PDB file of C-alpha atoms and ligand atoms in Angstrom:
ATOM      1  CA  MET T  23      92.455  30.355  54.731  1.00 92.00           C
ATOM      2  CA  LEU T  24      92.328  26.524  54.150  1.00 97.00           C
ATOM      3  CA  GLU T  25      93.552  23.640  57.080  1.00 97.00           C
ATOM      4  CA  ILE T  26      92.667  19.755  56.458  1.00 97.00           C
ATOM      5  CA  ASP T  27      93.751  18.180  59.485  1.00 97.00           C
ATOM      6  CA  ASN T  28      94.286  14.565  59.899  1.00 97.00           C
ATOM      7  CA  LEU T  29      91.824  13.843  56.726  1.00 97.00           C
ATOM      8  CA  SER T  30      90.244  10.189  56.161  1.00 97.00           C
ATOM      9  CA  VAL T  31      88.066   9.204  53.794  1.00 97.00           C
ATOM     10  CA  ALA T  32      87.111   5.670  52.694  1.00 96.00           C
ATOM     11  CA  TYR T  33      84.377   4.788  49.989  1.00 94.00           C
ATOM     12  CA  GLY T  34      83.432   1.061  52.181  1.00 92.00           C
ATOM     13  CA  SER T  35      86.301  -0.897  52.501  1.00 91.00           C
ATOM     14  CA  VAL T  36      88.617   1.399  49.859  1.00 93.00           C
ATOM     15  CA  ARG T  37      90.548   3.752  51.992  1.00 94.00           C
ATOM     16  CA  ALA T  38      91.030   7.104  49.459  1.00 96.00           C
ATOM     17  CA  LEU T  39      92.570   9.676  52.302  1.00 97.00           C
ATOM     18  CA  ALA T  40      94.299   8.392  55.362  1.00 96.00           C
ATOM     19  CA  GLY T  41      95.744  11.200  57.726  1.00 96.00           C
ATOM     20  CA  VAL T  42      95.782  13.980  55.090  1.00 97.00           C
ATOM     21  CA  SER T  43      97.002  17.378  56.484  1.00 98.00           C
ATOM     22  CA  ILE T  44      97.510  20.419  53.604  1.00 97.00           C
ATOM     23  CA  SER T  45      97.079  24.080  54.132  1.00 97.00           C
ATOM     24  CA  LEU T  46      96.473  26.720  52.006  1.00 97.00           C
ATOM     25  CA  GLY T  47      96.856  30.754  52.844  1.00 95.00           C
ATOM     26  CA  VAL T  48      94.808  33.829  51.513  1.00 93.00           C
ATOM     27  CA  ASN T  49      96.504  34.117  47.714  1.00 93.00           C
ATOM     28  CA  GLU T  50      98.639  31.153  47.877  1.00 95.00           C
ATOM     29  CA  PHE T  51      98.851  28.764  44.590  1.00 96.00           C
ATOM     30  CA  VAL T  52      99.245  25.330  45.947  1.00 97.00           C
ATOM     31  CA  SER T  53      99.322  22.239  44.016  1.00 96.00           C
ATOM     32  CA  ILE T  54      98.562  18.382  44.787  1.00 96.00           C
ATOM     33  CA  ILE T  55     100.509  16.236  42.384  1.00 93.00           C
ATOM     34  CA  GLY T  56     100.332  12.186  42.142  1.00 90.00           C
ATOM     35  CA  PRO T  57      99.736   8.880  40.618  1.00 88.00           C
ATOM     36  CA  ASN T  58      95.904   7.865  39.743  1.00 89.00           C
ATOM     37  CA  GLY T  59      94.450   6.882  41.876  1.00 91.00           C
ATOM     38  CA  ALA T  60      96.107   8.717  44.941  1.00 93.00           C
ATOM     39  CA  GLY T  61      93.061  10.358  46.324  1.00 95.00           C
ATOM     40  CA  LYS T  62      93.666  13.806  44.937  1.00 94.00           C
ATOM     41  CA  THR T  63      89.752  14.013  43.322  1.00 94.00           C
ATOM     42  CA  THR T  64      88.490  12.645  46.730  1.00 96.00           C
ATOM     43  CA  LEU T  65      90.447  15.737  48.444  1.00 96.00           C
ATOM     44  CA  LEU T  66      88.597  18.397  46.023  1.00 95.00           C
ATOM     45  CA  LYS T  67      85.368  16.491  46.414  1.00 94.00           C
ATOM     46  CA  ALA T  68      85.601  16.283  50.724  1.00 96.00           C
ATOM     47  CA  ILE T  69      86.210  20.038  50.623  1.00 96.00           C
ATOM     48  CA  CYS T  70      83.067  20.622  49.017  1.00 92.00           C
ATOM     49  CA  ASN T  71      81.093  17.869  51.343  1.00 93.00           C
ATOM     50  CA  ALA T  72      80.460  16.351  48.460  1.00 92.00           C
ATOM     51  CA  VAL T  73      81.937  12.663  50.332  1.00 93.00           C
ATOM     52  CA  PRO T  74      82.022  11.786  53.872  1.00 93.00           C
ATOM     53  CA  TRP T  75      84.650  11.979  55.594  1.00 94.00           C
ATOM     54  CA  GLN T  76      85.228   9.285  58.530  1.00 92.00           C
ATOM     55  CA  GLY T  77      88.037  11.016  60.516  1.00 93.00           C
ATOM     56  CA  GLY T  78      90.228  14.337  61.105  1.00 96.00           C
ATOM     57  CA  ASP T  79      88.501  17.852  60.027  1.00 97.00           C
ATOM     58  CA  ILE T  80      88.197  20.399  57.526  1.00 97.00           C
ATOM     59  CA  ARG T  81      88.361  24.593  58.739  1.00 97.00           C
ATOM     60  CA  ILE T  82      87.293  27.171  56.522  1.00 95.00           C
ATOM     61  CA  ASP T  83      88.720  30.576  58.036  1.00 94.00           C
ATOM     62  CA  GLY T  84      89.296  28.493  61.141  1.00 94.00           C
ATOM     63  CA  LYS T  85      85.617  27.581  61.455  1.00 95.00           C
ATOM     64  CA  SER T  86      85.294  23.745  60.474  1.00 96.00           C
ATOM     65  CA  ILE T  87      82.478  22.628  57.478  1.00 95.00           C
ATOM     66  CA  ARG T  88      81.442  19.723  59.011  1.00 94.00           C
ATOM     67  CA  GLY T  89      77.968  18.968  58.404  1.00 91.00           C
ATOM     68  CA  LEU T  90      77.408  21.869  56.002  1.00 94.00           C
ATOM     69  CA  ALA T  91      75.958  21.674  52.791  1.00 92.00           C
ATOM     70  CA  PRO T  92      78.372  21.689  49.533  1.00 89.00           C
ATOM     71  CA  TRP T  93      75.854  25.079  48.398  1.00 87.00           C
ATOM     72  CA  ASP T  94      77.059  26.350  51.543  1.00 91.00           C
ATOM     73  CA  ILE T  95      80.681  26.235  51.486  1.00 93.00           C
ATOM     74  CA  ALA T  96      79.789  27.374  47.960  1.00 89.00           C
ATOM     75  CA  ARG T  97      78.670  30.539  49.215  1.00 88.00           C
ATOM     76  CA  MET T  98      81.708  30.930  51.329  1.00 91.00           C
ATOM     77  CA  GLY T  99      83.704  31.738  48.475  1.00 91.00           C
ATOM     78  CA  ILE T 100      84.982  28.354  47.315  1.00 94.00           C
ATOM     79  CA  ALA T 101      84.853  27.512  43.664  1.00 92.00           C
ATOM     80  CA  HIS T 102      85.345  23.432  42.052  1.00 89.00           C
ATOM     81  CA  VAL T 103      85.986  22.677  38.891  1.00 89.00           C
ATOM     82  CA  PRO T 104      85.571  19.265  37.951  1.00 85.00           C
ATOM     83  CA  GLU T 105      87.496  17.158  36.777  1.00 79.00           C
ATOM     84  CA  GLY T 106      86.132  16.335  32.494  1.00 72.00           C
ATOM     85  CA  ARG T 107      84.636  19.604  32.917  1.00 67.00           C
ATOM     86  CA  ARG T 108      81.315  19.334  32.952  1.00 78.00           C
ATOM     87  CA  VAL T 109      80.198  22.678  31.114  1.00 81.00           C
ATOM     88  CA  PHE T 110      76.063  22.494  30.485  1.00 85.00           C
ATOM     89  CA  GLY T 111      76.660  21.045  26.704  1.00 78.00           C
ATOM     90  CA  GLN T 112      73.324  22.356  25.338  1.00 87.00           C
ATOM     91  CA  MET T 113      73.833  26.014  26.768  1.00 90.00           C
ATOM     92  CA  THR T 114      75.519  28.846  24.721  1.00 92.00           C
ATOM     93  CA  VAL T 115      78.708  30.155  26.838  1.00 92.00           C
ATOM     94  CA  GLU T 116      76.946  33.279  27.779  1.00 90.00           C
ATOM     95  CA  GLU T 117      74.123  30.752  30.077  1.00 89.00           C
ATOM     96  CA  ASN T 118      76.995  28.781  31.649  1.00 90.00           C
ATOM     97  CA  LEU T 119      78.329  31.474  33.043  1.00 90.00           C
ATOM     98  CA  LEU T 120      74.969  33.127  34.114  1.00 87.00           C
ATOM     99  CA  VAL T 121      74.626  29.768  35.967  1.00 83.00           C
ATOM    100  CA  GLY T 122      78.068  29.874  37.485  1.00 78.00           C
ATOM    101  CA  GLY T 123      77.020  33.609  39.163  1.00 74.00           C
ATOM    102  CA  MET T 124      73.409  32.139  40.674  1.00 74.00           C
ATOM    103  CA  THR T 125      75.641  30.748  43.676  1.00 66.00           C
ATOM    104  CA  ARG T 126      76.733  34.105  44.971  1.00 64.00           C
ATOM    105  CA  ARG T 127      75.163  37.466  44.692  1.00 65.00           C
ATOM    106  CA  VAL T 128      77.586  39.135  42.606  1.00 61.00           C
ATOM    107  CA  ASN T 129      77.442  42.852  40.623  1.00 63.00           C
ATOM    108  CA  LYS T 130      76.519  42.528  36.700  1.00 68.00           C
ATOM    109  CA  GLY T 131      80.519  43.874  35.871  1.00 79.00           C
ATOM    110  CA  ARG T 132      81.645  40.340  37.023  1.00 83.00           C
ATOM    111  CA  LEU T 133      80.415  38.666  33.247  1.00 87.00           C
ATOM    112  CA  ASP T 134      82.524  41.252  31.607  1.00 87.00           C
ATOM    113  CA  ASP T 135      85.659  40.511  33.963  1.00 85.00           C
ATOM    114  CA  VAL T 136      85.256  37.558  32.825  1.00 87.00           C
ATOM    115  CA  TYR T 137      84.974  38.030  29.122  1.00 89.00           C
ATOM    116  CA  THR T 138      88.144  40.295  29.678  1.00 86.00           C
ATOM    117  CA  LEU T 139      90.150  37.725  30.991  1.00 82.00           C
ATOM    118  CA  PHE T 140      89.177  35.347  28.467  1.00 85.00           C
ATOM    119  CA  PRO T 141      88.099  37.224  25.127  1.00 86.00           C
ATOM    120  CA  ARG T 142      87.893  34.010  23.211  1.00 87.00           C
ATOM    121  CA  LEU T 143      84.568  33.209  25.687  1.00 90.00           C
ATOM    122  CA  LEU T 144      83.564  36.906  24.430  1.00 91.00           C
ATOM    123  CA  ALA T 145      83.432  35.823  20.616  1.00 91.00           C
ATOM    124  CA  LEU T 146      82.252  32.756  21.349  1.00 90.00           C
ATOM    125  CA  ARG T 147      79.492  33.665  23.634  1.00 88.00           C
ATOM    126  CA  LYS T 148      76.463  33.005  21.423  1.00 93.00           C
ATOM    127  CA  ARG T 149      77.988  29.466  20.665  1.00 90.00           C
ATOM    128  CA  ARG T 150      76.200  26.234  22.261  1.00 92.00           C
ATOM    129  CA  SER T 151      79.135  25.066  24.338  1.00 85.00           C
ATOM    130  CA  VAL T 152      79.143  21.074  23.258  1.00 88.00           C
ATOM    131  CA  THR T 153      80.288  22.345  19.842  1.00 90.00           C
ATOM    132  CA  MET T 154      83.734  24.312  21.024  1.00 87.00           C
ATOM    133  CA  SER T 155      87.059  21.964  21.293  1.00 83.00           C
ATOM    134  CA  GLY T 156      88.146  20.640  24.594  1.00 82.00           C
ATOM    135  CA  GLY T 157      90.099  23.651  25.682  1.00 81.00           C
ATOM    136  CA  GLU T 158      87.729  26.311  25.647  1.00 85.00           C
ATOM    137  CA  GLN T 159      85.411  23.774  27.441  1.00 88.00           C
ATOM    138  CA  GLN T 160      87.515  24.235  30.085  1.00 86.00           C
ATOM    139  CA  MET T 161      88.210  27.885  29.718  1.00 87.00           C
ATOM    140  CA  LEU T 162      84.573  27.952  30.237  1.00 90.00           C
ATOM    141  CA  ALA T 163      84.677  25.686  33.057  1.00 91.00           C
ATOM    142  CA  ILE T 164      86.968  28.454  34.837  1.00 89.00           C
ATOM    143  CA  GLY T 165      84.734  31.601  33.971  1.00 89.00           C
ATOM    144  CA  ARG T 166      81.782  29.625  35.302  1.00 90.00           C
ATOM    145  CA  ALA T 167      83.629  29.360  38.807  1.00 89.00           C
ATOM    146  CA  LEU T 168      84.695  32.877  38.359  1.00 88.00           C
ATOM    147  CA  MET T 169      81.954  34.334  37.657  1.00 89.00           C
ATOM    148  CA  SER T 170      80.608  33.549  41.741  1.00 86.00           C
ATOM    149  CA  LYS T 171      83.739  35.353  42.355  1.00 87.00           C
ATOM    150  CA  PRO T 172      85.735  32.504  44.812  1.00 91.00           C
ATOM    151  CA  ARG T 173      88.083  33.264  47.003  1.00 93.00           C
ATOM    152  CA  LEU T 174      89.322  30.080  46.361  1.00 95.00           C
ATOM    153  CA  LEU T 175      88.917  28.173  42.855  1.00 94.00           C
ATOM    154  CA  MET T 176      89.349  24.648  43.247  1.00 95.00           C
ATOM    155  CA  LEU T 177      91.190  22.888  39.808  1.00 93.00           C
ATOM    156  CA  ASP T 178      90.985  19.054  39.381  1.00 93.00           C
ATOM    157  CA  GLU T 179      92.724  18.384  36.574  1.00 90.00           C
ATOM    158  CA  PRO T 180      92.436  21.029  33.768  1.00 87.00           C
ATOM    159  CA  SER T 181      94.857  19.347  30.966  1.00 86.00           C
ATOM    160  CA  MET T 182      93.192  16.208  31.163  1.00 84.00           C
ATOM    161  CA  GLY T 183      92.596  14.957  27.644  1.00 78.00           C
ATOM    162  CA  LEU T 184      93.830  18.338  26.354  1.00 77.00           C
ATOM    163  CA  ALA T 185      96.621  18.651  23.348  1.00 78.00           C
ATOM    164  CA  PRO T 186      99.719  20.526  24.949  1.00 82.00           C
ATOM    165  CA  LEU T 187      99.233  23.283  23.168  1.00 79.00           C
ATOM    166  CA  LEU T 188      95.917  23.682  24.837  1.00 79.00           C
ATOM    167  CA  VAL T 189      97.362  22.498  28.340  1.00 84.00           C
ATOM    168  CA  GLU T 190      99.634  25.593  27.701  1.00 85.00           C
ATOM    169  CA  GLN T 191      97.645  27.762  27.198  1.00 82.00           C
ATOM    170  CA  VAL T 192      94.980  26.598  29.947  1.00 82.00           C
ATOM    171  CA  PHE T 193      98.174  26.847  32.703  1.00 88.00           C
ATOM    172  CA  HIS T 194      99.146  30.249  30.993  1.00 87.00           C
ATOM    173  CA  HIS T 195      95.437  31.362  32.026  1.00 83.00           C
ATOM    174  CA  ILE T 196      95.307  30.235  35.342  1.00 87.00           C
ATOM    175  CA  THR T 197      98.684  31.896  36.395  1.00 89.00           C
ATOM    176  CA  GLU T 198      97.679  35.024  34.887  1.00 85.00           C
ATOM    177  CA  LEU T 199      94.318  34.624  36.568  1.00 80.00           C
ATOM    178  CA  PHE T 200      96.389  33.949  39.999  1.00 85.00           C
ATOM    179  CA  LYS T 201      98.719  36.931  39.515  1.00 85.00           C
ATOM    180  CA  GLY T 202      97.944  40.195  41.019  1.00 74.00           C
ATOM    181  CA  SER T 203      94.725  38.831  42.539  1.00 79.00           C
ATOM    182  CA  GLU T 204      93.120  38.288  45.902  1.00 84.00           C
ATOM    183  CA  LEU T 205      92.970  34.628  44.413  1.00 90.00           C
ATOM    184  CA  SER T 206      94.295  31.228  46.537  1.00 95.00           C
ATOM    185  CA  VAL T 207      94.250  28.192  44.139  1.00 95.00           C
ATOM    186  CA  LEU T 208      93.852  24.252  44.824  1.00 97.00           C
ATOM    187  CA  LEU T 209      94.985  22.459  41.849  1.00 96.00           C
ATOM    188  CA  ILE T 210      95.131  18.936  41.447  1.00 95.00           C
ATOM    189  CA  GLU T 211      97.217  17.776  38.840  1.00 92.00           C
ATOM    190  CA  GLN T 212      99.007  14.687  36.708  1.00 87.00           C
ATOM    191  CA  ARG T 213     101.501  17.317  35.047  1.00 88.00           C
ATOM    192  CA  VAL T 214     103.558  17.492  37.057  1.00 89.00           C
ATOM    193  CA  THR T 215     106.240  20.004  35.763  1.00 90.00           C
ATOM    194  CA  GLU T 216     103.309  22.317  34.852  1.00 90.00           C
ATOM    195  CA  ALA T 217     101.960  22.270  38.709  1.00 93.00           C
ATOM    196  CA  LEU T 218     105.293  22.517  40.194  1.00 93.00           C
ATOM    197  CA  GLU T 219     106.019  26.221  37.762  1.00 92.00           C
ATOM    198  CA  ALA T 220     103.010  27.383  37.683  1.00 92.00           C
ATOM    199  CA  SER T 221     101.977  27.027  42.400  1.00 95.00           C
ATOM    200  CA  GLN T 222     104.004  28.099  45.109  1.00 95.00           C
ATOM    201  CA  ARG T 223     103.935  25.439  47.495  1.00 96.00           C
ATOM    202  CA  SER T 224     102.880  21.504  46.484  1.00 96.00           C
ATOM    203  CA  TYR T 225     102.069  18.188  48.347  1.00 96.00           C
ATOM    204  CA  VAL T 226     102.938  14.632  46.892  1.00 93.00           C
ATOM    205  CA  LEU T 227      99.684  12.895  47.198  1.00 94.00           C
ATOM    206  CA  GLU T 228     100.732   8.737  47.074  1.00 93.00           C
ATOM    207  CA  GLN T 229      98.067   6.310  48.111  1.00 94.00           C
ATOM    208  CA  GLY T 230      96.215   8.393  50.697  1.00 96.00           C
ATOM    209  CA  ARG T 231      99.128   9.895  52.337  1.00 96.00           C
ATOM    210  CA  VAL T 232     101.283  12.995  51.864  1.00 96.00           C
ATOM    211  CA  ALA T 233     104.099  12.118  51.051  1.00 92.00           C
ATOM    212  CA  ILE T 234     106.810  14.807  50.103  1.00 90.00           C
ATOM    213  CA  SER T 235     105.291  18.257  50.310  1.00 93.00           C
ATOM    214  CA  GLY T 236     106.804  21.546  50.048  1.00 94.00           C
ATOM    215  CA  ASP T 237     108.503  24.648  48.243  1.00 96.00           C
ATOM    216  CA  ALA T 238     107.267  23.475  44.279  1.00 94.00           C
ATOM    217  CA  GLY T 239     110.532  25.388  42.880  1.00 93.00           C
ATOM    218  CA  ALA T 240     112.705  23.026  45.124  1.00 92.00           C
ATOM    219  CA  MET T 241     110.211  20.260  44.258  1.00 91.00           C
ATOM    220  CA  LEU T 242     111.054  20.649  41.044  1.00 89.00           C
ATOM    221  CA  ASN T 243     114.710  20.093  41.601  1.00 88.00           C
ATOM    222  CA  ASN T 244     113.952  16.683  43.832  1.00 83.00           C
ATOM    223  CA  ALA T 245     115.917  14.085  42.741  1.00 81.00           C
ATOM    224  CA  ASP T 246     113.094  11.539  44.343  1.00 80.00           C
ATOM    225  CA  ILE T 247     110.306  13.246  42.604  1.00 78.00           C
ATOM    226  CA  GLN T 248     112.226  14.042  38.912  1.00 78.00           C
ATOM    227  CA  LYS T 249     112.561  10.200  39.500  1.00 78.00           C
ATOM    228  CA  ALA T 250     109.370   8.948  39.857  1.00 77.00           C
ATOM    229  CA  TYR T 251     107.064  12.064  38.104  1.00 73.00           C
ATOM    230  CA  LEU T 252     109.269  13.417  35.719  1.00 67.00           C
ATOM    231  CA  GLY T 253     110.992  10.233  33.833  1.00 63.00           C
ATOM    232  CA  MET T 254     114.447  11.125  35.148  1.00 59.00           C
ATOM    233  CA  GLY T 255     117.101   8.933  36.195  1.00 52.00           C
ATOM    234  CA  ALA T 256     119.368   9.251  39.327  1.00 45.00           C
ATOM    235  CA  ASP T 257     121.945  10.215  36.833  1.00 44.00           C
ATOM    236  CA  ALA T 258     119.941  12.143  34.295  1.00 37.00           C
TER     237      ALA T 258
HETATM  238  P1  ATP Q 324      93.256   9.959  39.282  1.00 90.14           P
HETATM  239  O1  ATP Q 324      94.437  11.112  38.934  1.00 90.14           O
HETATM  240  O2  ATP Q 324      93.046   8.842  38.608  1.00 90.14           O
HETATM  241  O3  ATP Q 324      91.467  10.480  39.186  1.00 90.14           O
HETATM  242  P2  ATP Q 324      93.125  10.294  42.019  1.00 90.14           P
HETATM  243  O4  ATP Q 324      94.050  10.580  42.919  1.00 90.14           O
HETATM  244  O5  ATP Q 324      92.495  11.915  41.738  1.00 90.14           O
HETATM  245  O6  ATP Q 324      92.475   9.819  40.705  1.00 90.14           O
HETATM  246  P3  ATP Q 324      90.811   9.172  43.783  1.00 90.14           P
HETATM  247  O7  ATP Q 324      89.692   9.547  42.607  1.00 90.14           O
HETATM  248  O8  ATP Q 324      90.333  10.238  44.438  1.00 90.14           O
HETATM  249  O9  ATP Q 324      92.104   9.500  42.916  1.00 90.14           O
HETATM  250  O10 ATP Q 324      90.050   8.319  44.739  1.00 90.14           O
HETATM  251  C1  ATP Q 324      91.146   7.163  45.551  1.00 90.14           C
HETATM  252  C2  ATP Q 324      90.722   5.996  45.529  1.00 90.14           C
HETATM  253  O11 ATP Q 324      89.784   6.048  46.019  1.00 90.14           O
HETATM  254  C3  ATP Q 324      90.775   4.967  43.941  1.00 90.14           C
HETATM  255  O12 ATP Q 324      91.351   4.177  45.008  1.00 90.14           O
HETATM  256  C4  ATP Q 324      89.381   5.185  43.679  1.00 90.14           C
HETATM  257  O13 ATP Q 324      89.631   3.559  43.263  1.00 90.14           O
HETATM  258  C5  ATP Q 324      88.455   5.103  44.611  1.00 90.14           C
HETATM  259  N1  ATP Q 324      87.203   5.748  45.086  1.00 90.14           N
HETATM  260  C6  ATP Q 324      87.115   6.767  44.379  1.00 90.14           C
HETATM  261  N2  ATP Q 324      85.954   7.237  43.982  1.00 90.14           N
HETATM  262  C7  ATP Q 324      85.147   6.103  44.630  1.00 90.14           C
HETATM  263  C8  ATP Q 324      83.829   5.567  44.522  1.00 90.14           C
HETATM  264  N3  ATP Q 324      82.857   6.638  44.481  1.00 90.14           N
HETATM  265  N4  ATP Q 324      83.734   4.324  45.137  1.00 90.14           N
HETATM  266  C9  ATP Q 324      84.531   3.008  45.710  1.00 90.14           C
HETATM  267  N5  ATP Q 324      85.663   3.865  45.272  1.00 90.14           N
HETATM  268  C10 ATP Q 324      86.441   5.471  44.986  1.00 90.14           C
END
């Protein structure tokens, strides 16, 4: 459903992506891993047309999204959970969720569906979201994105700033919501083990280029990845 073909993005003289090609199928879970500054966030922003691209193409269902407004892309069923969560702090949990449902016409049962997925949000539905923990806010940010009933959910470092137990919970939720649904997931993460365990395929971005890609399970056992990202020496 998503094809990124030889994509290049620069911020002035800073080259963030240099000829990146990535694909994602219907009901596929793909992760993008890589060090700080590799271009991961830029990639997600480009898929929302939130940054201009200078070269290459991005196609959804075979059609180029070049020139489309970000809200047109959201209406195509593409939802983006940005880095740092960005929930509306002064609004309640339920108000945040209702805002998420405004981009596409969704049926009224959607709120109940999200509460079924995240019972914690139901318990907190009248709370102002600024008073919630980081993990709860992350669940709210994901719940808000799901309100539009997306076909593709893009998550930018959902583990950022969370304690290890909360990271585990957030990954558990992401894995559960992918299972048995028709959703495709594109996950950006610096937590390499968790990302490779959760996803089916993965790409390693380094300095704006795809350095390695393949089956996520095989990549977990790849010596180069273990050495570079999992803190394991060659003899580990
Ligand atoms: P991190 O894991 O630290 O969030 P990342 O892999 O998501 O990093 P990007 O945020 O996409 O990387 O940044 C890629 C490159 O583009 C970096 O060199 C960064 O400094 C640069 N960059 C990102 N945003 C801007 C901007 N608005 N203006 C100028 N340069 C930028």
